[in-house]
Amino acid sequence: MMYRLLALNIDGTILNNQGRLTKETKEAIDYVKDKGVYVTVVTNRHFSSAKKIAKTLRLHKNQLITHSGAFIASNVDKPAYERRISENKTFNLVQVLENFDCHTRILHEKFSLGNRVKIHNQVMAKAVLKSNEPLFYPIQFVESLGETLRDNPVSAPKIELYFQSQYEKEQAERTIASAFDIEWISYPNEPRAYIVEKGTSKEHGVYHVATQLGISLEEVVAIGNCYDDLGLVESVGLGVAMGNAPDKVKKAAGWVTRSNNENGVAYMVKELFRKQHRIGYLEKIGSLDKH
């Protein structure tokens, strides 16, 4: 099989636990690009954050699959695909979420709007406040999201939630799922959850990019480490799980590589693609043989 597209999750996959992109990983991505393979990231991160990582990998013009698959673009002002939560639905969701003990953040591709809450959970506080992105991605906190949205409606690709407890998260999920036609993304024993429009997923994002490039899913390699990478790993030609991925993701994968702290992406990429000719090489040889 000739693989033509490589889709990479960011956190826990190409970044190690310190949030760093190692030299080995950068070299591996350059290596596979030199083979003529199209490389993209597929991430829960918003576009501005993913674009920063993509620049480091020199993916300057490539389409990036961001906001859990809801926003795909190489340029923030010219999306190739977007699936937004409507202004009305966003407002109604916020009205319901204000009844729960959680921090709600609306993730537009150009800015973030969140409610001010007193955070008691230290793990949650660290996750909410760790951002160092205000210079290139404005982050605003308001006293009441509901009142702010009433005056200034927002249609965003994604809503991010941080709950004070698992009980609150479970209660909110049941309430939201029964009242709204949306996708709820969350991980066991984590305070964070996401809301995206129905039909949004990482695998659909990869399918969209592959289709635009004339590439079949059988020609795609995807590497992930999260529960929401499960559908992606199962849908492509070669689904790869990181060594630090949950067992459920590993069992679904065709290949389990080393962990993100052991340069798992670099190891897997070099092992797989060293056997593959540069794309176009075999066609060129075939053309020469005819002459």
PDB file of C-alpha atoms in Angstrom:
ATOM      1  CA  MET A   1       0.000   0.000   0.000  1.00  0.00           C
ATOM      2  CA  MET A   2       1.230   3.482  -0.940  1.00  0.00           C
ATOM      3  CA  TYR A   3       0.284   5.913   1.840  1.00  0.00           C
ATOM      4  CA  ARG A   4      -0.311   9.479   0.668  1.00  0.00           C
ATOM      5  CA  LEU A   5      -1.598  11.337   3.738  1.00  0.00           C
ATOM      6  CA  LEU A   6      -0.369  11.390   7.340  1.00  0.00           C
ATOM      7  CA  ALA A   7      -2.732  12.847   9.978  1.00  0.00           C
ATOM      8  CA  LEU A   8      -1.263  13.576  13.405  1.00  0.00           C
ATOM      9  CA  ASN A   9      -2.890  14.394  16.708  1.00  0.00           C
ATOM     10  CA  ILE A  10      -0.990  17.078  18.649  1.00  0.00           C
ATOM     11  CA  ASP A  11      -1.230  16.713  22.432  1.00  0.00           C
ATOM     12  CA  GLY A  12       0.107  13.384  23.659  1.00  0.00           C
ATOM     13  CA  THR A  13       1.166  12.461  20.129  1.00  0.00           C
ATOM     14  CA  ILE A  14       3.622  14.819  18.434  1.00  0.00           C
ATOM     15  CA  LEU A  15       4.161  16.752  21.689  1.00  0.00           C
ATOM     16  CA  ASN A  16       5.733  15.111  24.723  1.00  0.00           C
ATOM     17  CA  ASN A  17       4.395  15.524  28.255  1.00  0.00           C
ATOM     18  CA  GLN A  18       6.290  18.806  28.600  1.00  0.00           C
ATOM     19  CA  GLY A  19       4.443  20.153  25.570  1.00  0.00           C
ATOM     20  CA  ARG A  20       7.583  20.101  23.434  1.00  0.00           C
ATOM     21  CA  LEU A  21       8.193  19.083  19.856  1.00  0.00           C
ATOM     22  CA  THR A  22      11.428  17.107  19.789  1.00  0.00           C
ATOM     23  CA  LYS A  23      14.123  17.293  17.149  1.00  0.00           C
ATOM     24  CA  GLU A  24      13.505  13.626  16.273  1.00  0.00           C
ATOM     25  CA  THR A  25       9.822  14.279  15.595  1.00  0.00           C
ATOM     26  CA  LYS A  26      10.557  17.321  13.415  1.00  0.00           C
ATOM     27  CA  GLU A  27      13.095  15.319  11.396  1.00  0.00           C
ATOM     28  CA  ALA A  28      10.601  12.468  10.939  1.00  0.00           C
ATOM     29  CA  ILE A  29       7.951  14.853   9.608  1.00  0.00           C
ATOM     30  CA  ASP A  30      10.485  16.373   7.186  1.00  0.00           C
ATOM     31  CA  TYR A  31      11.424  12.852   6.128  1.00  0.00           C
ATOM     32  CA  VAL A  32       7.885  11.853   5.262  1.00  0.00           C
ATOM     33  CA  LYS A  33       7.214  15.175   3.507  1.00  0.00           C
ATOM     34  CA  ASP A  34      10.270  14.523   1.338  1.00  0.00           C
ATOM     35  CA  LYS A  35       8.560  11.286   0.299  1.00  0.00           C
ATOM     36  CA  GLY A  36       5.744  13.397  -1.166  1.00  0.00           C
ATOM     37  CA  VAL A  37       3.274  12.523   1.612  1.00  0.00           C
ATOM     38  CA  TYR A  38       0.752  15.212   2.594  1.00  0.00           C
ATOM     39  CA  VAL A  39       0.958  15.900   6.341  1.00  0.00           C
ATOM     40  CA  THR A  40      -1.746  17.493   8.472  1.00  0.00           C
ATOM     41  CA  VAL A  41      -2.653  17.814  12.144  1.00  0.00           C
ATOM     42  CA  VAL A  42      -6.032  16.701  13.478  1.00  0.00           C
ATOM     43  CA  THR A  43      -6.660  18.165  16.900  1.00  0.00           C
ATOM     44  CA  ASN A  44      -9.061  19.384  19.578  1.00  0.00           C
ATOM     45  CA  ARG A  45      -7.081  22.633  19.680  1.00  0.00           C
ATOM     46  CA  HIS A  46      -8.427  25.820  18.126  1.00  0.00           C
ATOM     47  CA  PHE A  47      -7.017  26.924  14.789  1.00  0.00           C
ATOM     48  CA  SER A  48      -4.565  29.568  16.040  1.00  0.00           C
ATOM     49  CA  SER A  49      -2.919  27.128  18.435  1.00  0.00           C
ATOM     50  CA  ALA A  50      -2.685  24.379  15.796  1.00  0.00           C
ATOM     51  CA  LYS A  51      -1.289  26.844  13.255  1.00  0.00           C
ATOM     52  CA  LYS A  52       1.537  27.697  15.654  1.00  0.00           C
ATOM     53  CA  ILE A  53       2.525  24.019  15.846  1.00  0.00           C
ATOM     54  CA  ALA A  54       2.122  23.609  12.070  1.00  0.00           C
ATOM     55  CA  LYS A  55       4.541  26.491  11.422  1.00  0.00           C
ATOM     56  CA  THR A  56       7.165  24.716  13.515  1.00  0.00           C
ATOM     57  CA  LEU A  57       6.647  21.633  11.341  1.00  0.00           C
ATOM     58  CA  ARG A  58       6.783  23.787   8.191  1.00  0.00           C
ATOM     59  CA  LEU A  59       3.243  22.846   7.162  1.00  0.00           C
ATOM     60  CA  HIS A  60       2.728  26.363   5.883  1.00  0.00           C
ATOM     61  CA  LYS A  61       0.071  25.781   3.220  1.00  0.00           C
ATOM     62  CA  ASN A  62      -1.454  22.525   4.382  1.00  0.00           C
ATOM     63  CA  GLN A  63      -5.059  22.256   5.547  1.00  0.00           C
ATOM     64  CA  LEU A  64      -5.240  21.811   9.336  1.00  0.00           C
ATOM     65  CA  ILE A  65      -8.098  19.905  10.969  1.00  0.00           C
ATOM     66  CA  THR A  66      -8.918  21.826  14.147  1.00  0.00           C
ATOM     67  CA  HIS A  67     -11.697  22.359  16.708  1.00  0.00           C
ATOM     68  CA  SER A  68     -12.219  18.549  16.782  1.00  0.00           C
ATOM     69  CA  GLY A  69     -12.909  18.560  13.036  1.00  0.00           C
ATOM     70  CA  ALA A  70     -15.257  21.573  12.977  1.00  0.00           C
ATOM     71  CA  PHE A  71     -12.822  24.029  11.343  1.00  0.00           C
ATOM     72  CA  ILE A  72     -10.431  23.090   8.529  1.00  0.00           C
ATOM     73  CA  ALA A  73      -8.165  25.688   6.960  1.00  0.00           C
ATOM     74  CA  SER A  74      -4.648  26.725   6.065  1.00  0.00           C
ATOM     75  CA  ASN A  75      -5.624  30.382   6.479  1.00  0.00           C
ATOM     76  CA  VAL A  76      -7.970  31.455   9.272  1.00  0.00           C
ATOM     77  CA  ASP A  77      -9.816  33.821   6.918  1.00  0.00           C
ATOM     78  CA  LYS A  78     -10.349  31.208   4.198  1.00  0.00           C
ATOM     79  CA  PRO A  79     -11.717  28.007   5.765  1.00  0.00           C
ATOM     80  CA  ALA A  80     -11.980  24.982   3.512  1.00  0.00           C
ATOM     81  CA  TYR A  81     -14.649  23.549   5.794  1.00  0.00           C
ATOM     82  CA  GLU A  82     -16.520  24.802   8.851  1.00  0.00           C
ATOM     83  CA  ARG A  83     -19.343  23.354  10.893  1.00  0.00           C
ATOM     84  CA  ARG A  84     -20.509  25.902  13.443  1.00  0.00           C
ATOM     85  CA  ILE A  85     -22.874  25.846  16.393  1.00  0.00           C
ATOM     86  CA  SER A  86     -25.486  28.459  15.488  1.00  0.00           C
ATOM     87  CA  GLU A  87     -25.802  31.712  17.430  1.00  0.00           C
ATOM     88  CA  ASN A  88     -29.191  30.671  18.780  1.00  0.00           C
ATOM     89  CA  LYS A  89     -28.040  27.205  19.834  1.00  0.00           C
ATOM     90  CA  THR A  90     -24.878  28.634  21.450  1.00  0.00           C
ATOM     91  CA  PHE A  91     -26.977  31.049  23.494  1.00  0.00           C
ATOM     92  CA  ASN A  92     -29.395  28.316  24.578  1.00  0.00           C
ATOM     93  CA  LEU A  93     -26.544  25.955  25.498  1.00  0.00           C
ATOM     94  CA  VAL A  94     -24.937  28.644  27.640  1.00  0.00           C
ATOM     95  CA  GLN A  95     -28.260  29.329  29.370  1.00  0.00           C
ATOM     96  CA  VAL A  96     -28.433  25.661  30.409  1.00  0.00           C
ATOM     97  CA  LEU A  97     -24.728  25.381  31.313  1.00  0.00           C
ATOM     98  CA  GLU A  98     -24.998  28.355  33.676  1.00  0.00           C
ATOM     99  CA  ASN A  99     -26.965  26.057  35.986  1.00  0.00           C
ATOM    100  CA  PHE A 100     -23.881  23.878  36.465  1.00  0.00           C
ATOM    101  CA  ASP A 101     -20.638  24.428  38.338  1.00  0.00           C
ATOM    102  CA  CYS A 102     -18.369  24.746  35.333  1.00  0.00           C
ATOM    103  CA  HIS A 103     -16.193  27.086  33.334  1.00  0.00           C
ATOM    104  CA  THR A 104     -17.581  27.560  29.820  1.00  0.00           C
ATOM    105  CA  ARG A 105     -15.409  28.808  26.993  1.00  0.00           C
ATOM    106  CA  ILE A 106     -16.669  29.557  23.487  1.00  0.00           C
ATOM    107  CA  LEU A 107     -13.872  28.790  21.031  1.00  0.00           C
ATOM    108  CA  HIS A 108     -14.193  30.891  17.900  1.00  0.00           C
ATOM    109  CA  GLU A 109     -11.365  30.478  15.375  1.00  0.00           C
ATOM    110  CA  LYS A 110     -10.195  34.035  16.116  1.00  0.00           C
ATOM    111  CA  PHE A 111     -10.932  34.481  19.817  1.00  0.00           C
ATOM    112  CA  SER A 112     -12.155  32.833  22.999  1.00  0.00           C
ATOM    113  CA  LEU A 113     -14.952  34.035  25.260  1.00  0.00           C
ATOM    114  CA  GLY A 114     -15.357  32.517  28.720  1.00  0.00           C
ATOM    115  CA  ASN A 115     -17.221  33.034  31.974  1.00  0.00           C
ATOM    116  CA  ARG A 116     -15.499  34.076  35.184  1.00  0.00           C
ATOM    117  CA  VAL A 117     -15.911  31.391  37.836  1.00  0.00           C
ATOM    118  CA  LYS A 118     -14.148  30.684  41.102  1.00  0.00           C
ATOM    119  CA  ILE A 119     -12.207  27.498  40.466  1.00  0.00           C
ATOM    120  CA  HIS A 120     -11.708  25.232  43.487  1.00  0.00           C
ATOM    121  CA  ASN A 121     -10.246  22.224  41.690  1.00  0.00           C
ATOM    122  CA  GLN A 122      -6.468  22.748  41.256  1.00  0.00           C
ATOM    123  CA  VAL A 123      -6.207  20.390  38.255  1.00  0.00           C
ATOM    124  CA  MET A 124      -9.036  22.235  36.566  1.00  0.00           C
ATOM    125  CA  ALA A 125      -7.536  25.637  37.411  1.00  0.00           C
ATOM    126  CA  LYS A 126      -4.218  24.657  35.853  1.00  0.00           C
ATOM    127  CA  ALA A 127      -5.935  23.461  32.668  1.00  0.00           C
ATOM    128  CA  VAL A 128      -8.090  26.583  32.352  1.00  0.00           C
ATOM    129  CA  LEU A 129      -5.397  29.149  33.122  1.00  0.00           C
ATOM    130  CA  LYS A 130      -2.328  27.587  31.500  1.00  0.00           C
ATOM    131  CA  SER A 131      -2.867  29.335  28.162  1.00  0.00           C
ATOM    132  CA  ASN A 132      -0.036  31.579  26.995  1.00  0.00           C
ATOM    133  CA  GLU A 133      -1.794  32.504  23.768  1.00  0.00           C
ATOM    134  CA  PRO A 134      -3.379  35.981  24.290  1.00  0.00           C
ATOM    135  CA  LEU A 135      -0.919  37.662  21.922  1.00  0.00           C
ATOM    136  CA  PHE A 136      -2.159  35.757  18.891  1.00  0.00           C
ATOM    137  CA  TYR A 137      -5.519  34.474  20.167  1.00  0.00           C
ATOM    138  CA  PRO A 138      -7.459  36.980  22.313  1.00  0.00           C
ATOM    139  CA  ILE A 139      -9.025  35.454  25.429  1.00  0.00           C
ATOM    140  CA  GLN A 140     -11.778  37.382  27.208  1.00  0.00           C
ATOM    141  CA  PHE A 141     -13.552  36.498  30.462  1.00  0.00           C
ATOM    142  CA  VAL A 142     -16.951  37.984  31.319  1.00  0.00           C
ATOM    143  CA  GLU A 143     -19.211  37.863  34.380  1.00  0.00           C
ATOM    144  CA  SER A 144     -22.161  36.432  32.447  1.00  0.00           C
ATOM    145  CA  LEU A 145     -21.793  34.639  29.134  1.00  0.00           C
ATOM    146  CA  GLY A 146     -25.556  34.632  28.671  1.00  0.00           C
ATOM    147  CA  GLU A 147     -25.849  38.416  28.916  1.00  0.00           C
ATOM    148  CA  THR A 148     -22.803  38.925  26.694  1.00  0.00           C
ATOM    149  CA  LEU A 149     -24.183  36.631  23.993  1.00  0.00           C
ATOM    150  CA  ARG A 150     -27.577  38.312  24.142  1.00  0.00           C
ATOM    151  CA  ASP A 151     -25.956  41.582  23.052  1.00  0.00           C
ATOM    152  CA  ASN A 152     -23.177  40.079  20.911  1.00  0.00           C
ATOM    153  CA  PRO A 153     -24.202  36.688  19.448  1.00  0.00           C
ATOM    154  CA  VAL A 154     -21.439  34.253  18.501  1.00  0.00           C
ATOM    155  CA  SER A 155     -21.494  31.248  16.168  1.00  0.00           C
ATOM    156  CA  ALA A 156     -18.395  29.206  16.985  1.00  0.00           C
ATOM    157  CA  PRO A 157     -17.071  25.813  15.900  1.00  0.00           C
ATOM    158  CA  LYS A 158     -16.758  24.587  19.461  1.00  0.00           C
ATOM    159  CA  ILE A 159     -17.576  25.076  23.149  1.00  0.00           C
ATOM    160  CA  GLU A 160     -15.088  23.909  25.788  1.00  0.00           C
ATOM    161  CA  LEU A 161     -16.155  23.058  29.349  1.00  0.00           C
ATOM    162  CA  TYR A 162     -14.267  22.492  32.607  1.00  0.00           C
ATOM    163  CA  PHE A 163     -16.257  20.979  35.462  1.00  0.00           C
ATOM    164  CA  GLN A 164     -15.601  21.187  39.194  1.00  0.00           C
ATOM    165  CA  SER A 165     -16.500  17.490  39.610  1.00  0.00           C
ATOM    166  CA  GLN A 166     -17.271  14.345  37.638  1.00  0.00           C
ATOM    167  CA  TYR A 167     -20.783  14.408  39.083  1.00  0.00           C
ATOM    168  CA  GLU A 168     -21.405  17.873  37.619  1.00  0.00           C
ATOM    169  CA  LYS A 169     -20.000  16.752  34.260  1.00  0.00           C
ATOM    170  CA  GLU A 170     -22.237  13.676  34.118  1.00  0.00           C
ATOM    171  CA  GLN A 171     -25.315  15.670  35.106  1.00  0.00           C
ATOM    172  CA  ALA A 172     -24.577  18.305  32.472  1.00  0.00           C
ATOM    173  CA  GLU A 173     -24.005  15.684  29.782  1.00  0.00           C
ATOM    174  CA  ARG A 174     -27.354  14.016  30.483  1.00  0.00           C
ATOM    175  CA  THR A 175     -29.182  17.343  30.453  1.00  0.00           C
ATOM    176  CA  ILE A 176     -27.502  18.659  27.293  1.00  0.00           C
ATOM    177  CA  ALA A 177     -27.830  15.352  25.398  1.00  0.00           C
ATOM    178  CA  SER A 178     -31.572  15.184  26.087  1.00  0.00           C
ATOM    179  CA  ALA A 179     -32.234  18.776  25.007  1.00  0.00           C
ATOM    180  CA  PHE A 180     -29.845  19.451  22.110  1.00  0.00           C
ATOM    181  CA  ASP A 181     -28.803  17.730  18.894  1.00  0.00           C
ATOM    182  CA  ILE A 182     -25.027  18.041  19.405  1.00  0.00           C
ATOM    183  CA  GLU A 183     -21.869  15.950  19.820  1.00  0.00           C
ATOM    184  CA  TRP A 184     -20.517  15.754  23.379  1.00  0.00           C
ATOM    185  CA  ILE A 185     -16.827  14.830  23.608  1.00  0.00           C
ATOM    186  CA  SER A 186     -15.276  13.912  26.956  1.00  0.00           C
ATOM    187  CA  TYR A 187     -12.739  11.575  28.517  1.00  0.00           C
ATOM    188  CA  PRO A 188     -13.157   9.401  31.639  1.00  0.00           C
ATOM    189  CA  ASN A 189     -11.905  10.949  34.886  1.00  0.00           C
ATOM    190  CA  GLU A 190     -11.086  14.302  33.270  1.00  0.00           C
ATOM    191  CA  PRO A 191     -12.798  17.611  34.132  1.00  0.00           C
ATOM    192  CA  ARG A 192     -12.891  18.760  30.504  1.00  0.00           C
ATOM    193  CA  ALA A 193     -15.578  18.221  27.859  1.00  0.00           C
ATOM    194  CA  TYR A 194     -16.337  19.684  24.421  1.00  0.00           C
ATOM    195  CA  ILE A 195     -19.488  20.446  22.501  1.00  0.00           C
ATOM    196  CA  VAL A 196     -19.497  20.523  18.685  1.00  0.00           C
ATOM    197  CA  GLU A 197     -22.246  20.441  16.079  1.00  0.00           C
ATOM    198  CA  LYS A 198     -23.796  17.071  15.278  1.00  0.00           C
ATOM    199  CA  GLY A 199     -21.803  15.098  12.703  1.00  0.00           C
ATOM    200  CA  THR A 200     -18.489  16.718  13.640  1.00  0.00           C
ATOM    201  CA  SER A 201     -15.527  14.422  14.281  1.00  0.00           C
ATOM    202  CA  LYS A 202     -11.823  14.080  13.633  1.00  0.00           C
ATOM    203  CA  GLU A 203     -12.439  11.220  11.206  1.00  0.00           C
ATOM    204  CA  HIS A 204     -14.882  13.298   9.169  1.00  0.00           C
ATOM    205  CA  GLY A 205     -12.293  16.087   9.057  1.00  0.00           C
ATOM    206  CA  VAL A 206      -9.639  13.718   7.711  1.00  0.00           C
ATOM    207  CA  TYR A 207     -12.128  12.333   5.190  1.00  0.00           C
ATOM    208  CA  HIS A 208     -12.845  15.867   3.959  1.00  0.00           C
ATOM    209  CA  VAL A 209      -9.158  16.741   3.479  1.00  0.00           C
ATOM    210  CA  ALA A 210      -8.380  13.392   1.843  1.00  0.00           C
ATOM    211  CA  THR A 211     -11.325  13.739  -0.555  1.00  0.00           C
ATOM    212  CA  GLN A 212     -10.250  17.241  -1.583  1.00  0.00           C
ATOM    213  CA  LEU A 213      -6.793  15.860  -2.378  1.00  0.00           C
ATOM    214  CA  GLY A 214      -8.132  12.886  -4.333  1.00  0.00           C
ATOM    215  CA  ILE A 215      -6.830  10.478  -1.688  1.00  0.00           C
ATOM    216  CA  SER A 216      -8.797   7.471  -0.440  1.00  0.00           C
ATOM    217  CA  LEU A 217      -9.026   6.676   3.280  1.00  0.00           C
ATOM    218  CA  GLU A 218      -7.109   3.454   2.541  1.00  0.00           C
ATOM    219  CA  GLU A 219      -4.140   5.663   1.646  1.00  0.00           C
ATOM    220  CA  VAL A 220      -4.244   7.522   4.987  1.00  0.00           C
ATOM    221  CA  VAL A 221      -2.150   6.915   8.113  1.00  0.00           C
ATOM    222  CA  ALA A 222      -3.504   8.514  11.294  1.00  0.00           C
ATOM    223  CA  ILE A 223      -1.722   8.609  14.659  1.00  0.00           C
ATOM    224  CA  GLY A 224      -3.582   9.396  17.886  1.00  0.00           C
ATOM    225  CA  ASN A 225      -3.663   8.848  21.603  1.00  0.00           C
ATOM    226  CA  CYS A 226      -7.103   9.995  22.836  1.00  0.00           C
ATOM    227  CA  TYR A 227     -10.517   8.390  23.201  1.00  0.00           C
ATOM    228  CA  ASP A 228     -11.864  10.688  20.486  1.00  0.00           C
ATOM    229  CA  ASP A 229      -9.147   9.394  18.138  1.00  0.00           C
ATOM    230  CA  LEU A 230     -10.846   5.977  18.206  1.00  0.00           C
ATOM    231  CA  GLY A 231     -13.111   6.590  15.214  1.00  0.00           C
ATOM    232  CA  LEU A 232     -10.217   8.081  13.280  1.00  0.00           C
ATOM    233  CA  VAL A 233      -7.921   5.131  13.996  1.00  0.00           C
ATOM    234  CA  GLU A 234     -10.644   2.709  12.905  1.00  0.00           C
ATOM    235  CA  SER A 235     -11.583   4.538   9.689  1.00  0.00           C
ATOM    236  CA  VAL A 236      -8.251   4.978   7.879  1.00  0.00           C
ATOM    237  CA  GLY A 237      -5.953   2.610   6.006  1.00  0.00           C
ATOM    238  CA  LEU A 238      -3.515   2.421   8.918  1.00  0.00           C
ATOM    239  CA  GLY A 239      -4.596   3.616  12.342  1.00  0.00           C
ATOM    240  CA  VAL A 240      -1.740   4.013  14.808  1.00  0.00           C
ATOM    241  CA  ALA A 241      -2.047   4.322  18.587  1.00  0.00           C
ATOM    242  CA  MET A 242       0.612   5.913  20.737  1.00  0.00           C
ATOM    243  CA  GLY A 243       2.094   3.848  23.548  1.00  0.00           C
ATOM    244  CA  ASN A 244       0.428   6.256  25.989  1.00  0.00           C
ATOM    245  CA  ALA A 245      -3.031   5.796  24.431  1.00  0.00           C
ATOM    246  CA  PRO A 246      -5.905   4.104  26.335  1.00  0.00           C
ATOM    247  CA  ASP A 247      -6.200   0.336  25.823  1.00  0.00           C
ATOM    248  CA  LYS A 248      -9.422   0.780  23.846  1.00  0.00           C
ATOM    249  CA  VAL A 249      -7.590   2.886  21.238  1.00  0.00           C
ATOM    250  CA  LYS A 250      -4.639   0.481  21.148  1.00  0.00           C
ATOM    251  CA  LYS A 251      -6.919  -2.483  20.505  1.00  0.00           C
ATOM    252  CA  ALA A 252      -8.527  -0.700  17.556  1.00  0.00           C
ATOM    253  CA  ALA A 253      -5.209   0.307  15.999  1.00  0.00           C
ATOM    254  CA  GLY A 254      -3.290  -1.540  13.308  1.00  0.00           C
ATOM    255  CA  TRP A 255      -0.021  -0.443  14.869  1.00  0.00           C
ATOM    256  CA  VAL A 256       0.945   0.551  18.420  1.00  0.00           C
ATOM    257  CA  THR A 257       4.067   2.666  18.555  1.00  0.00           C
ATOM    258  CA  ARG A 258       6.151   4.001  21.436  1.00  0.00           C
ATOM    259  CA  SER A 259       4.845   6.695  23.766  1.00  0.00           C
ATOM    260  CA  ASN A 260       5.005  10.441  23.127  1.00  0.00           C
ATOM    261  CA  ASN A 261       7.890  10.671  25.626  1.00  0.00           C
ATOM    262  CA  GLU A 262       9.785   8.028  23.632  1.00  0.00           C
ATOM    263  CA  ASN A 263       9.452   9.728  20.233  1.00  0.00           C
ATOM    264  CA  GLY A 264       6.726   7.308  19.182  1.00  0.00           C
ATOM    265  CA  VAL A 265       5.766   9.314  16.091  1.00  0.00           C
ATOM    266  CA  ALA A 266       9.372   9.524  14.848  1.00  0.00           C
ATOM    267  CA  TYR A 267       9.927   5.800  15.421  1.00  0.00           C
ATOM    268  CA  MET A 268       6.740   4.750  13.635  1.00  0.00           C
ATOM    269  CA  VAL A 269       7.149   7.131  10.694  1.00  0.00           C
ATOM    270  CA  LYS A 270      10.725   6.068   9.991  1.00  0.00           C
ATOM    271  CA  GLU A 271       9.830   2.372  10.263  1.00  0.00           C
ATOM    272  CA  LEU A 272       6.809   2.602   7.951  1.00  0.00           C
ATOM    273  CA  PHE A 273       7.875   5.107   5.317  1.00  0.00           C
ATOM    274  CA  ARG A 274      11.499   3.993   4.836  1.00  0.00           C
ATOM    275  CA  LYS A 275      10.078   1.134   2.733  1.00  0.00           C
ATOM    276  CA  GLN A 276       7.944   3.445   0.618  1.00  0.00           C
ATOM    277  CA  HIS A 277       9.224   5.094  -2.573  1.00  0.00           C
ATOM    278  CA  ARG A 278       8.667   8.782  -3.045  1.00  0.00           C
ATOM    279  CA  ILE A 279       5.170   9.375  -4.413  1.00  0.00           C
ATOM    280  CA  GLY A 280       5.382   9.659  -8.186  1.00  0.00           C
ATOM    281  CA  TYR A 281       8.570   7.578  -8.401  1.00  0.00           C
ATOM    282  CA  LEU A 282       6.924   4.352  -9.593  1.00  0.00           C
ATOM    283  CA  GLU A 283       4.798   6.256 -12.103  1.00  0.00           C
ATOM    284  CA  LYS A 284       7.950   7.919 -13.430  1.00  0.00           C
ATOM    285  CA  ILE A 285       9.732   4.556 -13.749  1.00  0.00           C
ATOM    286  CA  GLY A 286       6.709   3.099 -15.548  1.00  0.00           C
ATOM    287  CA  SER A 287       6.699   6.032 -17.956  1.00  0.00           C
ATOM    288  CA  LEU A 288      10.410   5.552 -18.722  1.00  0.00           C
ATOM    289  CA  ASP A 289       9.886   1.825 -19.333  1.00  0.00           C
ATOM    290  CA  LYS A 290       7.305   2.612 -22.032  1.00  0.00           C
ATOM    291  CA  HIS A 291       9.976   4.554 -23.911  1.00  0.00           C
TER     292      HIS A 291
END
